[in-house]
PDB file of C-alpha atoms in Angstrom:
ATOM      1  CA  THR A   1      98.457  85.571  96.824  1.00  0.00           C
ATOM      2  CA  ILE A   2      98.628  89.474  96.851  1.00  0.00           C
ATOM      3  CA  ARG A   3      95.768  92.040  96.593  1.00  0.00           C
ATOM      4  CA  VAL A   4      96.028  95.575  96.477  1.00  0.00           C
ATOM      5  CA  HIS A   5      93.121  97.479  97.431  1.00  0.00           C
ATOM      6  CA  GLY A   6      93.660 100.486  96.543  1.00  0.00           C
ATOM      7  CA  SER A   7      96.577 102.688  97.568  1.00  0.00           C
ATOM      8  CA  GLU A   8      96.864 102.403 100.409  1.00  0.00           C
ATOM      9  CA  VAL A   9      95.973  98.889 102.235  1.00  0.00           C
ATOM     10  CA  ALA A  10      97.255  95.286 100.438  1.00  0.00           C
ATOM     11  CA  GLU A  11      96.540  91.770 101.462  1.00  0.00           C
ATOM     12  CA  MET A  12      98.296  88.403 102.087  1.00  0.00           C
ATOM     13  CA  PRO A  13      95.465  85.657 102.224  1.00  0.00           C
ATOM     14  CA  LEU A  14      97.657  82.750 102.135  1.00  0.00           C
ATOM     15  CA  ILE A  15     101.035  82.125 102.309  1.00  0.00           C
ATOM     16  CA  GLY A  16     102.740  78.869 103.196  1.00  0.00           C
ATOM     17  CA  THR A  17     106.017  77.483 102.970  1.00  0.00           C
ATOM     18  CA  ARG A  18     106.995  73.914 101.267  1.00  0.00           C
ATOM     19  CA  PHE A  19     108.276  70.954 103.860  1.00  0.00           C
ATOM     20  CA  GLN A  20     111.196  70.400 102.933  1.00  0.00           C
ATOM     21  CA  TYR A  21     111.796  74.432 102.620  1.00  0.00           C
ATOM     22  CA  ARG A  22     111.338  75.332 106.434  1.00  0.00           C
ATOM     23  CA  ARG A  23     114.034  77.179 108.552  1.00  0.00           C
ATOM     24  CA  GLN A  24     116.132  78.209 105.169  1.00  0.00           C
ATOM     25  CA  GLY A  25     114.545  81.925 105.354  1.00  0.00           C
ATOM     26  CA  MET A  26     112.724  81.452 102.382  1.00  0.00           C
ATOM     27  CA  CYS A  27     109.459  83.376 104.099  1.00  0.00           C
ATOM     28  CA  ARG A  28     111.666  86.090 105.813  1.00  0.00           C
ATOM     29  CA  SER A  29     112.975  86.847 101.978  1.00  0.00           C
ATOM     30  CA  LEU A  30     109.899  86.985 100.119  1.00  0.00           C
ATOM     31  CA  MET A  31     107.619  89.314 102.370  1.00  0.00           C
ATOM     32  CA  GLY A  32     111.277  91.411 102.401  1.00  0.00           C
ATOM     33  CA  ALA A  33     110.685  91.291  98.836  1.00  0.00           C
ATOM     34  CA  LEU A  34     107.283  92.392  99.505  1.00  0.00           C
ATOM     35  CA  GLU A  35     107.295  94.810 101.323  1.00  0.00           C
ATOM     36  CA  GLU A  36     109.917  96.946  99.315  1.00  0.00           C
ATOM     37  CA  MET A  37     107.478  96.307  96.399  1.00  0.00           C
ATOM     38  CA  LEU A  38     104.319  97.380  98.309  1.00  0.00           C
ATOM     39  CA  LYS A  39     106.088 100.804  99.540  1.00  0.00           C
ATOM     40  CA  LYS A  40     106.901 101.692  96.186  1.00  0.00           C
ATOM     41  CA  LEU A  41     103.702 101.188  95.027  1.00  0.00           C
ATOM     42  CA  GLY A  42     102.698 103.686  98.049  1.00  0.00           C
ATOM     43  CA  VAL A  43     101.045 100.927  99.799  1.00  0.00           C
ATOM     44  CA  THR A  44     100.963 101.736 103.490  1.00  0.00           C
ATOM     45  CA  ARG A  45      99.489  98.765 105.832  1.00  0.00           C
ATOM     46  CA  LEU A  46      99.381  95.007 105.118  1.00  0.00           C
ATOM     47  CA  ILE A  47      96.625  92.899 106.092  1.00  0.00           C
ATOM     48  CA  LEU A  48      96.952  89.141 106.884  1.00  0.00           C
ATOM     49  CA  PRO A  49      95.169  86.209 108.288  1.00  0.00           C
ATOM     50  CA  ALA A  50      97.222  83.622 110.846  1.00  0.00           C
ATOM     51  CA  VAL A  51      95.902  80.879 111.977  1.00  0.00           C
ATOM     52  CA  PRO A  52      96.411  80.440 115.256  1.00  0.00           C
ATOM     53  CA  GLU A  53      99.945  78.384 115.590  1.00  0.00           C
ATOM     54  CA  LEU A  54     101.652  80.630 113.655  1.00  0.00           C
ATOM     55  CA  LEU A  55     100.543  84.132 115.125  1.00  0.00           C
ATOM     56  CA  GLU A  56     103.542  84.737 117.878  1.00  0.00           C
ATOM     57  CA  THR A  57     106.401  83.823 114.717  1.00  0.00           C
ATOM     58  CA  TRP A  58     104.144  86.771 112.927  1.00  0.00           C
ATOM     59  CA  ILE A  59     103.761  89.146 115.081  1.00  0.00           C
ATOM     60  CA  ASN A  60     107.527  88.568 117.199  1.00  0.00           C
ATOM     61  CA  SER A  61     109.406  87.498 113.784  1.00  0.00           C
ATOM     62  CA  PHE A  62     107.820  89.736 111.295  1.00  0.00           C
ATOM     63  CA  ASN A  63     105.912  92.896 113.169  1.00  0.00           C
ATOM     64  CA  PHE A  64     102.849  92.404 112.319  1.00  0.00           C
ATOM     65  CA  GLN A  65     100.249  93.706 115.305  1.00  0.00           C
ATOM     66  CA  HIS A  66      96.614  93.112 115.826  1.00  0.00           C
ATOM     67  CA  ILE A  67      94.577  94.966 114.288  1.00  0.00           C
ATOM     68  CA  SER A  68      91.722  96.582 116.978  1.00  0.00           C
ATOM     69  CA  PRO A  69      87.941  96.434 116.282  1.00  0.00           C
ATOM     70  CA  SER A  70      88.099 101.008 115.141  1.00  0.00           C
ATOM     71  CA  GLU A  71      91.085 100.015 112.477  1.00  0.00           C
ATOM     72  CA  ARG A  72      88.483  96.680 111.629  1.00  0.00           C
ATOM     73  CA  LEU A  73      86.046  98.825 110.576  1.00  0.00           C
ATOM     74  CA  GLU A  74      88.265 101.488 108.271  1.00  0.00           C
ATOM     75  CA  LEU A  75      88.523  97.953 105.962  1.00  0.00           C
ATOM     76  CA  ILE A  76      84.652  97.101 106.399  1.00  0.00           C
ATOM     77  CA  GLY A  77      84.665  98.341 102.904  1.00  0.00           C
ATOM     78  CA  LEU A  78      87.140  95.814 100.584  1.00  0.00           C
ATOM     79  CA  ASN A  79      86.411  92.748 100.004  1.00  0.00           C
ATOM     80  CA  LEU A  80      88.859  90.350 102.643  1.00  0.00           C
ATOM     81  CA  LEU A  81      89.223  86.982 102.424  1.00  0.00           C
ATOM     82  CA  SER A  82      88.524  85.592 105.385  1.00  0.00           C
ATOM     83  CA  PHE A  83      88.663  82.068 106.796  1.00  0.00           C
ATOM     84  CA  PRO A  84      87.376  80.846 110.010  1.00  0.00           C
ATOM     85  CA  GLY A  85      89.518  80.296 113.091  1.00  0.00           C
ATOM     86  CA  THR A  86      91.954  83.104 111.304  1.00  0.00           C
ATOM     87  CA  ILE A  87      92.986  86.091 113.306  1.00  0.00           C
ATOM     88  CA  ILE A  88      93.551  89.522 110.871  1.00  0.00           C
ATOM     89  CA  LEU A  89      97.134  90.671 111.562  1.00  0.00           C
ATOM     90  CA  GLN A  90      98.079  93.985 110.348  1.00  0.00           C
ATOM     91  CA  LYS A  91     101.986  95.890 109.591  1.00  0.00           C
ATOM     92  CA  PHE A  92     102.206  99.055 108.796  1.00  0.00           C
ATOM     93  CA  LEU A  93     104.830  99.808 105.874  1.00  0.00           C
ATOM     94  CA  ALA A  94     107.127 102.696 105.800  1.00  0.00           C
ATOM     95  CA  PRO A  95     106.538 105.075 103.307  1.00  0.00           C
ATOM     96  CA  GLN A  96     109.649 104.992 100.897  1.00  0.00           C
ATOM     97  CA  GLN A  97     112.564 107.195 101.248  1.00  0.00           C
ATOM     98  CA  CYS A  98     113.614 109.232  98.672  1.00  0.00           C
ATOM     99  CA  GLN A  99     117.513 109.544  98.559  1.00  0.00           C
ATOM    100  CA  LEU A 100     118.891 112.608  97.539  1.00  0.00           C
ATOM    101  CA  ILE A 101     121.996 112.963  95.330  1.00  0.00           C
ATOM    102  CA  LYS A 102     123.956 116.344  96.012  1.00  0.00           C
ATOM    103  CA  VAL A 103     125.602 117.587  92.731  1.00  0.00           C
ATOM    104  CA  VAL A 104     128.542 119.014  93.522  1.00  0.00           C
TER     105      VAL A 104
END
């Protein structure tokens, strides 16, 4: 599930992989495609509520980071989903680069 809030913030409140498909790179493929799509839409930040057991995976493998209290205040007007026991993480997405083609 992806929820886009305006033009700058997207939220991924739920993500999971079926047991038989784990450790095959499916989440990595999904996240790569999702991030590219969001960049094309101009979204600059992806928000994720992480369960404590997967916190290190999101931080170390997918480059998410903890959200500061001041950054959390910036999001207060958005209707973000939050679940008991989760930790809100964020990832800043680099803007989509336009490729210049030299015409000769």
